[in-house]
Short mmCIF file of N, CA and C in Angstrom, two decimals:
data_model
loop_
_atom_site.label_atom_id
_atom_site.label_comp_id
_atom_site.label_asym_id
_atom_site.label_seq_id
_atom_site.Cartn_x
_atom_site.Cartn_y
_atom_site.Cartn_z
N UNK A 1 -3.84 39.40 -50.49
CA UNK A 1 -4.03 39.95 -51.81
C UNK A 1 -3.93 38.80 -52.81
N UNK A 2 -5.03 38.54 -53.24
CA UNK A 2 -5.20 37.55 -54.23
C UNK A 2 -4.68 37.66 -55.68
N UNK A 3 -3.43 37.41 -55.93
CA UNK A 3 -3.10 37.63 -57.59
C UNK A 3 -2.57 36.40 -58.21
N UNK A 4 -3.70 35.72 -58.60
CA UNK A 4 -3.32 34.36 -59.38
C UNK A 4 -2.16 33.84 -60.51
N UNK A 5 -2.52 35.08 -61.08
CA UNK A 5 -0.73 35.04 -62.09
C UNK A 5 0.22 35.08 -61.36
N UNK A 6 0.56 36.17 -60.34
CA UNK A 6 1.81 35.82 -59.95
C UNK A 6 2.03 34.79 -58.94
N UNK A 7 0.88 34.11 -58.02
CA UNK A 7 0.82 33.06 -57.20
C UNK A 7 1.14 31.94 -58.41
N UNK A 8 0.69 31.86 -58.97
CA UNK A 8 0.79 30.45 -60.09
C UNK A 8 2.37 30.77 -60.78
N UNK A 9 3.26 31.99 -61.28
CA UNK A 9 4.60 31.71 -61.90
C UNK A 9 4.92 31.75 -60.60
N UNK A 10 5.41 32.26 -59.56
CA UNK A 10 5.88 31.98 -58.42
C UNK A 10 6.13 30.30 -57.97
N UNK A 11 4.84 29.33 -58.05
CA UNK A 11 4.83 28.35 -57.49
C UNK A 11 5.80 27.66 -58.91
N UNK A 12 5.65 28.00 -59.95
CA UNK A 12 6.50 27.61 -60.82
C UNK A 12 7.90 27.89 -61.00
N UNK A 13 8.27 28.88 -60.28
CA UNK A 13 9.52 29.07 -59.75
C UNK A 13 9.66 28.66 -58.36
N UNK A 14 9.13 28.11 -57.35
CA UNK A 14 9.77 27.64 -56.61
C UNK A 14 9.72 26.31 -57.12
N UNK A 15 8.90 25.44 -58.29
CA UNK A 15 9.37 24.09 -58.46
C UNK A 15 10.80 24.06 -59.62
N UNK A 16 11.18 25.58 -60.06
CA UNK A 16 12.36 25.15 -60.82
C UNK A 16 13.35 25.35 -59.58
N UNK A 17 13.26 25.72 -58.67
CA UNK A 17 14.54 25.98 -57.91
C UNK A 17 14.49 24.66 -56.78
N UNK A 18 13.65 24.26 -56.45
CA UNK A 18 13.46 22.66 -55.86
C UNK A 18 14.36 21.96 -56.48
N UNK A 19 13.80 21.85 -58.39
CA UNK A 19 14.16 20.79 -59.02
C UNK A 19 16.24 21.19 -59.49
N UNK A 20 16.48 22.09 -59.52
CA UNK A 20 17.94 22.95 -59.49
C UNK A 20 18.47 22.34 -57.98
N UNK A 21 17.90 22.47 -57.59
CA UNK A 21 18.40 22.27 -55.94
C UNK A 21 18.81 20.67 -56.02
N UNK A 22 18.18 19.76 -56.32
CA UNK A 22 18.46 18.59 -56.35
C UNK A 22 19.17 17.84 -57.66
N UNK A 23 19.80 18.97 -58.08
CA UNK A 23 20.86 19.01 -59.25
C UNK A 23 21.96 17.91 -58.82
N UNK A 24 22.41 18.26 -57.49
CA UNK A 24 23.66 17.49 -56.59
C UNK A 24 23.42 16.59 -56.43
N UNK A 25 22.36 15.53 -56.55
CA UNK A 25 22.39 14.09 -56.50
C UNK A 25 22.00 13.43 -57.96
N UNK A 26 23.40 12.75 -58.26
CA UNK A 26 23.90 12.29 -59.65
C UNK A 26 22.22 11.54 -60.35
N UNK A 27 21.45 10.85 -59.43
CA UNK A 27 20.68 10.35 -59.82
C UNK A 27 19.64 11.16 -60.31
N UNK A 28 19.56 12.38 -60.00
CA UNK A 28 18.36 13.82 -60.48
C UNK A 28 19.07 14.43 -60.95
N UNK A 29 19.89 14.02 -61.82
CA UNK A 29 20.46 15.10 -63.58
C UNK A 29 19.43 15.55 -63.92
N UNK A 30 18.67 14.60 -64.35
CA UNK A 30 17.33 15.15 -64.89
C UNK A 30 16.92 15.96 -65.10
N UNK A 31 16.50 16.52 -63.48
CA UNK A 31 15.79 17.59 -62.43
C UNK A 31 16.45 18.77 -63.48
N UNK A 32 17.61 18.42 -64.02
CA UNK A 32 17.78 19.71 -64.45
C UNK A 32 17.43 20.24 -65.29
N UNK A 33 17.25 18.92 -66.85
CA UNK A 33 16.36 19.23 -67.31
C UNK A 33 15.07 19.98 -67.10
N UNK A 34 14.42 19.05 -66.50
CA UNK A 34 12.67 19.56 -66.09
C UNK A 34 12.73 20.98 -65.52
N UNK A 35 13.98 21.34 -64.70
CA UNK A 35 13.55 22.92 -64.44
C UNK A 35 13.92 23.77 -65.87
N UNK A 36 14.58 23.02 -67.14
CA UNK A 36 14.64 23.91 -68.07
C UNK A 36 13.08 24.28 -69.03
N UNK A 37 11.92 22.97 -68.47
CA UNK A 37 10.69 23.17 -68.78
C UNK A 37 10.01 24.30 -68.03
N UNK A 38 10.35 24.06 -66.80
CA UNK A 38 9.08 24.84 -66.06
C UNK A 38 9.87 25.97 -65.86
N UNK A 39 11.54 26.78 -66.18
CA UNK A 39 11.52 28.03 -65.90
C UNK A 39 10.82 28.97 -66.99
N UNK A 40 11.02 28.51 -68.42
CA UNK A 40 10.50 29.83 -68.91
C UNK A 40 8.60 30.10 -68.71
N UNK A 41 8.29 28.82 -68.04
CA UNK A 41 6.65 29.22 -67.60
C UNK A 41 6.50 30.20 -66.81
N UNK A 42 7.52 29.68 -65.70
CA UNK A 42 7.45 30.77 -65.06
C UNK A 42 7.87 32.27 -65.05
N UNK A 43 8.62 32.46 -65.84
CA UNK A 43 8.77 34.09 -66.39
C UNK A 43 8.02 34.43 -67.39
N UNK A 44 7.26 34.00 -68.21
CA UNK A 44 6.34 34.36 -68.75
C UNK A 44 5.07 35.04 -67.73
N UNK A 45 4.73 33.89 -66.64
CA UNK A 45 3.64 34.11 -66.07
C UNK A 45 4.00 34.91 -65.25
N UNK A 46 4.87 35.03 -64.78
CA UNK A 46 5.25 35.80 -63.22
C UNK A 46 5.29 37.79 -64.14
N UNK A 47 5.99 37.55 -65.12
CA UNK A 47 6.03 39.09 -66.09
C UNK A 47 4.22 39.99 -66.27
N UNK A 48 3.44 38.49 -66.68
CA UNK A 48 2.37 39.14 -66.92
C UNK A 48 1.57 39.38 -65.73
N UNK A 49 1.65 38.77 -64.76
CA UNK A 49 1.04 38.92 -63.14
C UNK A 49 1.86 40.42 -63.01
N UNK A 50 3.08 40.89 -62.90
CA UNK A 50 3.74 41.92 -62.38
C UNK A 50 3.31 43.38 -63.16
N UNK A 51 3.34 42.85 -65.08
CA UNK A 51 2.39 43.68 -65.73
C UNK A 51 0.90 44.26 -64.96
N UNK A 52 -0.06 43.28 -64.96
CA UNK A 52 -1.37 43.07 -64.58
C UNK A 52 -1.29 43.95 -63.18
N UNK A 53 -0.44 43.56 -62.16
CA UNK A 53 -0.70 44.34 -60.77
C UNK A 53 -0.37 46.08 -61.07
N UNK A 54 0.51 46.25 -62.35
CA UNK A 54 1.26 47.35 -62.51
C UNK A 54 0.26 48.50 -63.14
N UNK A 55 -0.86 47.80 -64.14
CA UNK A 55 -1.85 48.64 -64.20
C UNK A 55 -2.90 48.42 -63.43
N UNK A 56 -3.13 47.48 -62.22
CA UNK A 56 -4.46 47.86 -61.40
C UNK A 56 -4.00 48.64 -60.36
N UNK A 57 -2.63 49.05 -59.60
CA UNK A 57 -2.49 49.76 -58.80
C UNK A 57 -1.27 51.09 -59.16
N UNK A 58 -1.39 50.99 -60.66
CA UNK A 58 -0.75 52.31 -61.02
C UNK A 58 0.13 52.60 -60.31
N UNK A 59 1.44 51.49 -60.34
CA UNK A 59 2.69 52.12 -59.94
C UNK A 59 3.50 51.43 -61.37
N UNK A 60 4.61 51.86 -61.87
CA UNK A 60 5.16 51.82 -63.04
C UNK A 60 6.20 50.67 -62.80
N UNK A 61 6.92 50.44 -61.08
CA UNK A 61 7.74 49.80 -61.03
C UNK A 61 6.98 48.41 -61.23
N UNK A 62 6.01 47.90 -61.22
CA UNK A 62 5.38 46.73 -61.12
C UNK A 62 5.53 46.52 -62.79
N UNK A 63 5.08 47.15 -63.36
CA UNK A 63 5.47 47.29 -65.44
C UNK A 63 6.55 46.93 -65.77
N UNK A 64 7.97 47.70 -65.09
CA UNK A 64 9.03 47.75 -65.19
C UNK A 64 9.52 46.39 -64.68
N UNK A 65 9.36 46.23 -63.57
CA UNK A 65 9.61 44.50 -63.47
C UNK A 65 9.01 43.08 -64.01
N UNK A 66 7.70 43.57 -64.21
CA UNK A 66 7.24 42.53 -65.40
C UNK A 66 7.83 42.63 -66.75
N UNK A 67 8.28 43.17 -67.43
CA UNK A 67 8.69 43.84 -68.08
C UNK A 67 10.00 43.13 -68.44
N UNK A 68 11.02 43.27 -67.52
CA UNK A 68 11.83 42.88 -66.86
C UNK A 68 12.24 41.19 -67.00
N UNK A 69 11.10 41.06 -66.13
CA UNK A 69 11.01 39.32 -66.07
C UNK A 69 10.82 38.53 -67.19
N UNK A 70 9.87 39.26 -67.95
CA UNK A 70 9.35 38.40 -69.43
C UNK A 70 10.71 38.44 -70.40
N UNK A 71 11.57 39.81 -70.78
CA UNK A 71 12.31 40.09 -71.87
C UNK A 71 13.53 39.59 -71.40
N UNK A 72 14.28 39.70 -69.92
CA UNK A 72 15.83 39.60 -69.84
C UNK A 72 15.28 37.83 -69.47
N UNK A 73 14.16 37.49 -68.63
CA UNK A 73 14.23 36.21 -67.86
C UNK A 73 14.19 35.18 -69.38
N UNK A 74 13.72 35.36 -70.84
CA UNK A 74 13.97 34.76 -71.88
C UNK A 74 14.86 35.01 -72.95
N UNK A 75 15.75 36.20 -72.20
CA UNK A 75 16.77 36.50 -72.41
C UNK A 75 18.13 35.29 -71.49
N UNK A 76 18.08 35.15 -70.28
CA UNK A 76 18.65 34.62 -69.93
C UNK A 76 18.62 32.64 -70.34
N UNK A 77 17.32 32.48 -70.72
CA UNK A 77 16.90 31.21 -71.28
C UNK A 77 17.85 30.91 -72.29
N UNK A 78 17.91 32.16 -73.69
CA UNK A 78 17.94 31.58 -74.84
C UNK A 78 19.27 31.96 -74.74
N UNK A 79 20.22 32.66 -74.11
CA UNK A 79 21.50 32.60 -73.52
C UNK A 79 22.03 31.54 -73.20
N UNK A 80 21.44 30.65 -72.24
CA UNK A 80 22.05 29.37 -71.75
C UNK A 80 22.03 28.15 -72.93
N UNK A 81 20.91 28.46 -73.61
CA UNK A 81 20.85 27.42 -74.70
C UNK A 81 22.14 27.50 -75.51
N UNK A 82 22.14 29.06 -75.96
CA UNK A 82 23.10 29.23 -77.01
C UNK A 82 24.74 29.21 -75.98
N UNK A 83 24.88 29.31 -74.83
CA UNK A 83 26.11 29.21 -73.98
C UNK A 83 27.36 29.82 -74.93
N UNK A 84 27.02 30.59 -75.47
CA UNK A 84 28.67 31.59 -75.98
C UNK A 84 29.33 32.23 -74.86
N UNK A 85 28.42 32.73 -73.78
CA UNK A 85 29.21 33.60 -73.16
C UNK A 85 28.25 33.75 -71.49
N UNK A 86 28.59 32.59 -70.72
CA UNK A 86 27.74 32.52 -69.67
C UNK A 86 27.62 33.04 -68.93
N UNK A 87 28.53 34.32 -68.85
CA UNK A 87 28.67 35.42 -67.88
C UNK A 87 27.93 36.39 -67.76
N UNK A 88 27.84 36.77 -69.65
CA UNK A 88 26.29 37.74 -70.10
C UNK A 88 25.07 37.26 -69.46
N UNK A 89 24.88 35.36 -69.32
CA UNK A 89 23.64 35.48 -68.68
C UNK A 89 23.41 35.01 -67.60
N UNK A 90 24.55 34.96 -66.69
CA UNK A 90 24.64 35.56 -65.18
C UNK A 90 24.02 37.33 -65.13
N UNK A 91 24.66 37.42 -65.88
CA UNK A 91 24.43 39.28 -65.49
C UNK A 91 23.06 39.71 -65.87
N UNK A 92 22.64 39.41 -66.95
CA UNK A 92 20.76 39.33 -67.18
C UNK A 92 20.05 38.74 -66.32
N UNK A 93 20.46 37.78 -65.46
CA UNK A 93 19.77 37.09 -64.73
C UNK A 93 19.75 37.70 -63.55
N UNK A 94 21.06 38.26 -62.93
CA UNK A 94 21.05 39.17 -61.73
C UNK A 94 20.06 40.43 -61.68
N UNK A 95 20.51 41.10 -63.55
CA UNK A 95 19.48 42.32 -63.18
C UNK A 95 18.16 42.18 -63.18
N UNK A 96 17.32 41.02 -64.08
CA UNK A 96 15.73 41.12 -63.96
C UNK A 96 15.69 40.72 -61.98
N UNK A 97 16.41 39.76 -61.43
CA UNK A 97 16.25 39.31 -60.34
C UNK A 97 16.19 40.16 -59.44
N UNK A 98 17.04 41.45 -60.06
CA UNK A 98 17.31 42.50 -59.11
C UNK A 98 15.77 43.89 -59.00
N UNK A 99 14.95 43.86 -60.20
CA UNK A 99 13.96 44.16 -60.50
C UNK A 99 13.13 43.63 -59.68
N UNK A 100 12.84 42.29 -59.85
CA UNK A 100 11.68 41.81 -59.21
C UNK A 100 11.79 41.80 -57.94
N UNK A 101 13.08 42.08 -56.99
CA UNK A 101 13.32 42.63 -55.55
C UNK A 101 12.66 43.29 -55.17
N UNK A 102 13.14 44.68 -55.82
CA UNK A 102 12.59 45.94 -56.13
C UNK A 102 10.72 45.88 -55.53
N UNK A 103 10.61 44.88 -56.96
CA UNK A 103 9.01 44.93 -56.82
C UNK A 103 8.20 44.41 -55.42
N UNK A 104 9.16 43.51 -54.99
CA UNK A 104 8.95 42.95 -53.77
C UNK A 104 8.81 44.01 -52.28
N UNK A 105 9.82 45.16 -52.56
CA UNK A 105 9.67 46.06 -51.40
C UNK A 105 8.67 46.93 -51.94
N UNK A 106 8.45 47.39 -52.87
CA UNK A 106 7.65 47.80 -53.04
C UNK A 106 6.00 47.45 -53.21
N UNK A 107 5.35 46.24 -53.09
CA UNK A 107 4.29 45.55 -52.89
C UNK A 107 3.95 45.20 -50.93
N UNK A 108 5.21 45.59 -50.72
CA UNK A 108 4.92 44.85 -49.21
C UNK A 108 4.94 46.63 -48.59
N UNK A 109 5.52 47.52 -49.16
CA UNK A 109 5.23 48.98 -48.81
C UNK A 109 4.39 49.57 -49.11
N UNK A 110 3.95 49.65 -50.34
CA UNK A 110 2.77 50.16 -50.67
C UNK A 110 1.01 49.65 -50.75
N UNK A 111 1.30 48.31 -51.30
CA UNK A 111 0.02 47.43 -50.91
C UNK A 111 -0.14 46.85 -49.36
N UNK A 112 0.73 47.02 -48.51
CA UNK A 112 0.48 46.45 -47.43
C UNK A 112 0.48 44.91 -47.02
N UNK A 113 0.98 44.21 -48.10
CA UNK A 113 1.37 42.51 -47.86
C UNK A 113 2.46 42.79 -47.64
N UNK A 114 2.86 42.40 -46.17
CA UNK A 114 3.59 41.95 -44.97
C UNK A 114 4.41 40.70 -45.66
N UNK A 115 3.83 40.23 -46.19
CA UNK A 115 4.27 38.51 -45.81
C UNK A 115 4.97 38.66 -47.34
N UNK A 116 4.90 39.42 -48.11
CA UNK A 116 5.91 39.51 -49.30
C UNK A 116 7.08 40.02 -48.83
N UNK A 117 7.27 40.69 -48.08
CA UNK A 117 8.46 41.28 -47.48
C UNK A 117 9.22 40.46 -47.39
N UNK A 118 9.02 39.45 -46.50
CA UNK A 118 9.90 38.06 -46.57
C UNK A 118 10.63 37.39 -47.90
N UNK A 119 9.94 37.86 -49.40
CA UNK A 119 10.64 36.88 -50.13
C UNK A 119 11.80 38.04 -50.16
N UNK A 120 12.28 39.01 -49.82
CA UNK A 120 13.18 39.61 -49.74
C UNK A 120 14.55 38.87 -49.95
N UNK A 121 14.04 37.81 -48.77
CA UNK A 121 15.20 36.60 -48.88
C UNK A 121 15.75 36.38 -50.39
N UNK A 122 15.24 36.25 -50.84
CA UNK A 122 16.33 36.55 -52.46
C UNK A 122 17.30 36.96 -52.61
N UNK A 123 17.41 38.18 -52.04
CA UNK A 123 19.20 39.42 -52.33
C UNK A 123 19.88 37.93 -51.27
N UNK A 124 19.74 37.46 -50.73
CA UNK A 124 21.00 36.37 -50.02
C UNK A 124 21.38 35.48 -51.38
N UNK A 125 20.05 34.53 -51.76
CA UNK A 125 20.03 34.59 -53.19
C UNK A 125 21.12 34.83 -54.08
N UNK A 126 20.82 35.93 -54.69
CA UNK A 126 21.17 36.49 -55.92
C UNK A 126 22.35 36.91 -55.53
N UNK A 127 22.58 37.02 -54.87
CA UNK A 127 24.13 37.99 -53.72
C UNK A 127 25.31 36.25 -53.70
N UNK A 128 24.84 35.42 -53.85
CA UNK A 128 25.34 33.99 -53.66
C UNK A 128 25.45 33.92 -54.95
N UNK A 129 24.84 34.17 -55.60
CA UNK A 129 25.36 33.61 -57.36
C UNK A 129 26.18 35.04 -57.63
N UNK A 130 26.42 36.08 -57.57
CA UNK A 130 26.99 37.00 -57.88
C UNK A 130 28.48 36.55 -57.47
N UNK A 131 28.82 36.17 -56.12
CA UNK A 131 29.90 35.45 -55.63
C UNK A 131 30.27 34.52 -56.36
N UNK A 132 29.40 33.70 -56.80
CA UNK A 132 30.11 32.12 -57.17
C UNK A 132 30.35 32.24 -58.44
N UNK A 133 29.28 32.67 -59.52
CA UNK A 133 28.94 32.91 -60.55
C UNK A 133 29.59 33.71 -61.23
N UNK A 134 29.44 34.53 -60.60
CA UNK A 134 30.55 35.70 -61.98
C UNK A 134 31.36 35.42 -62.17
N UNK A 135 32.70 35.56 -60.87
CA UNK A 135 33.77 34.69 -61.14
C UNK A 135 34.02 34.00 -61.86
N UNK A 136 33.28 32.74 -61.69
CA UNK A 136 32.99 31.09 -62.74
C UNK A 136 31.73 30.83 -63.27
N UNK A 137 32.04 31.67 -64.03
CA UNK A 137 30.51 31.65 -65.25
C UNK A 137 30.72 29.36 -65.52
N UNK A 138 31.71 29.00 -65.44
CA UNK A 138 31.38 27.37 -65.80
C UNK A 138 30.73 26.73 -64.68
N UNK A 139 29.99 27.41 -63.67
CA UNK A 139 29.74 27.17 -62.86
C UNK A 139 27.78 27.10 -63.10
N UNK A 140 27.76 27.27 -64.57
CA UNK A 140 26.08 26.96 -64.99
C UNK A 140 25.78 25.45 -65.85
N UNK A 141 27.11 24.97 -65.90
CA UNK A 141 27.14 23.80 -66.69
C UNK A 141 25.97 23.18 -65.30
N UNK A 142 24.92 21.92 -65.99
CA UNK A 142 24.60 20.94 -64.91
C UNK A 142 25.80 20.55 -63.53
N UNK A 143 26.46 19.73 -64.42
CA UNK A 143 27.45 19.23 -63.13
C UNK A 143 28.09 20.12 -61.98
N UNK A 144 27.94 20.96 -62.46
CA UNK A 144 28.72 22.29 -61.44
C UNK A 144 27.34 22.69 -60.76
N UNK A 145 26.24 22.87 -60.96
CA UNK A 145 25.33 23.51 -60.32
C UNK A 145 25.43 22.84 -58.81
N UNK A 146 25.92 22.06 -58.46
CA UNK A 146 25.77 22.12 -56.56
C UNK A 146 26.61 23.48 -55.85
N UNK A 147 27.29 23.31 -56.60
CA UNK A 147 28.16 24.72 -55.72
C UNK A 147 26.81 26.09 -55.86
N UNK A 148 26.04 26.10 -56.54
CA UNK A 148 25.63 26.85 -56.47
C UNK A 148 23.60 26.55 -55.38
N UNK A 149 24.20 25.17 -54.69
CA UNK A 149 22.91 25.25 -54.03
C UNK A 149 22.09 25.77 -52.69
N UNK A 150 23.55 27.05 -52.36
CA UNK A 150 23.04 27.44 -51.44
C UNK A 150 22.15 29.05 -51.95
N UNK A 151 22.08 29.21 -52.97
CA UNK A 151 21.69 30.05 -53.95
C UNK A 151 20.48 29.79 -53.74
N UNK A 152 20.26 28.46 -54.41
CA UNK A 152 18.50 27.70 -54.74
C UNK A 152 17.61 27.97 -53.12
N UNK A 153 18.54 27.48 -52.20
CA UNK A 153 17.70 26.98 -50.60
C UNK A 153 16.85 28.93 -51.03
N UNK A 154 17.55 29.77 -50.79
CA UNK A 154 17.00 31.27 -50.55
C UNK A 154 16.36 31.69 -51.61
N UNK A 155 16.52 30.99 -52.97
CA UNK A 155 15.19 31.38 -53.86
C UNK A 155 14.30 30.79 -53.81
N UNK A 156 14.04 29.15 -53.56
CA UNK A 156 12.92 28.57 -53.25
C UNK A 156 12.52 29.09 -52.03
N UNK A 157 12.58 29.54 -50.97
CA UNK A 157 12.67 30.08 -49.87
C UNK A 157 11.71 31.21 -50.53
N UNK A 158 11.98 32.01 -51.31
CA UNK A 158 11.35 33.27 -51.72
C UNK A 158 10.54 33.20 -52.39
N UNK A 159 10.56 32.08 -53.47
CA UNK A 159 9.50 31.63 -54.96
C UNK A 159 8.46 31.17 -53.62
N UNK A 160 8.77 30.76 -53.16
CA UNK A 160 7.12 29.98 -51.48
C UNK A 160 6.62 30.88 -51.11
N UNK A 161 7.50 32.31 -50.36
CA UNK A 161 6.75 32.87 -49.42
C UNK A 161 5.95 33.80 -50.43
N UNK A 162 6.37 34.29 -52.26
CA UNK A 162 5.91 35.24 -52.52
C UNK A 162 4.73 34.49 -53.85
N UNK A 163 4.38 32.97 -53.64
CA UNK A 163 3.63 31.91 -53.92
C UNK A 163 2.67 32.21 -53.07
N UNK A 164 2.73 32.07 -51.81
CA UNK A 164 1.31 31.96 -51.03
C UNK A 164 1.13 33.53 -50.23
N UNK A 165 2.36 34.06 -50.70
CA UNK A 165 1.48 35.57 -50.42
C UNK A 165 0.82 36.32 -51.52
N UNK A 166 0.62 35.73 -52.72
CA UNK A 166 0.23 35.93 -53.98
C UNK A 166 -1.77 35.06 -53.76
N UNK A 167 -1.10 33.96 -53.90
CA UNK A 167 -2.28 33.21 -53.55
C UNK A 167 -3.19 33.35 -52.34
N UNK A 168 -3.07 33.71 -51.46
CA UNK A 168 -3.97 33.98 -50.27
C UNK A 168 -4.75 34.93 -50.66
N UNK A 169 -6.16 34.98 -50.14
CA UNK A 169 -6.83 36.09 -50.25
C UNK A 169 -6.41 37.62 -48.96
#
């Protein structure tokens, strides 16, 4: 199933969670920067791909998670910028994440892509920052993000498989 919006924010979320991932080596601080470029691309794009699939196959949850992705995922952006209260955007971040799950069983149930099923791998994911994260919301500062890189391995893991199951015809 060929859907270029969400194959294209997908691949843009698996290069922010690459570049997050390699947070833990002092010499790619950076990296952390640059994923603060390329995440809100990717929730922009990934919202309007989830929109777009939501009115060509008339199911509402696909709306609802684009939806989702665009408002809480630049919700969780302009949260971290402003850092008053990093726990609020742990918890925005869990629930759009928890949406676009959603959308995930439901695209691999109803459309019949198999191979989306797999980014399922996420809830390990998101289930790993819920652990680490809530607890220690100071745990979004840069320097702290390694503790949280067994988080990244299962979202890049998921931003890939639901990248080229987007992109394939």
């Amino acid at each position: 199933m060929r859907k270029p919006w969400l194959g294209i924010g997908f691949t843009l979320s698996a290069i922010t969670d690459f570049l997050l991932l390699f947070t833990a080596l002092p010499l790619l601080l950076g990296a952390f920067y640059l994923a603060f470029g390329t995440y809100p691309l990717s929730v922009i794009i990934r919202g309007i791909g989830w929109i777009k699939l939501g009115r060509e196959s008339r199911v509402r949850l696909f709306k609802a998670a684009g939806s989702a992705v665009i408002i809480l995922g630049l919700l969780f952006y302009v949260s971290l910028l402003a850092a008053k209260e990093p726990r609020f955007s742990i918890i925005v971040w869990i629930v759009y994440s928890l949406m676009e799950f959603s959308a995930y069983v439901k695209v691999s149930s109803t459309l019949g892509t198999r191979l989306i099923g797999f980014a399922c791998i996420s809830i390990i994911g998101i289930a790993t920052v819920v652990w680490i994260a809530v607890p220690d919301a100071a745990t979004l500062r840069p320097e702290a993000l390694p503790r949280l890189s067994y988080a990244f391995i299962f979202l890049l893991a998921s931003s890939l498989i639901a990248a080229v199951s987007f992109l394939r015809k």
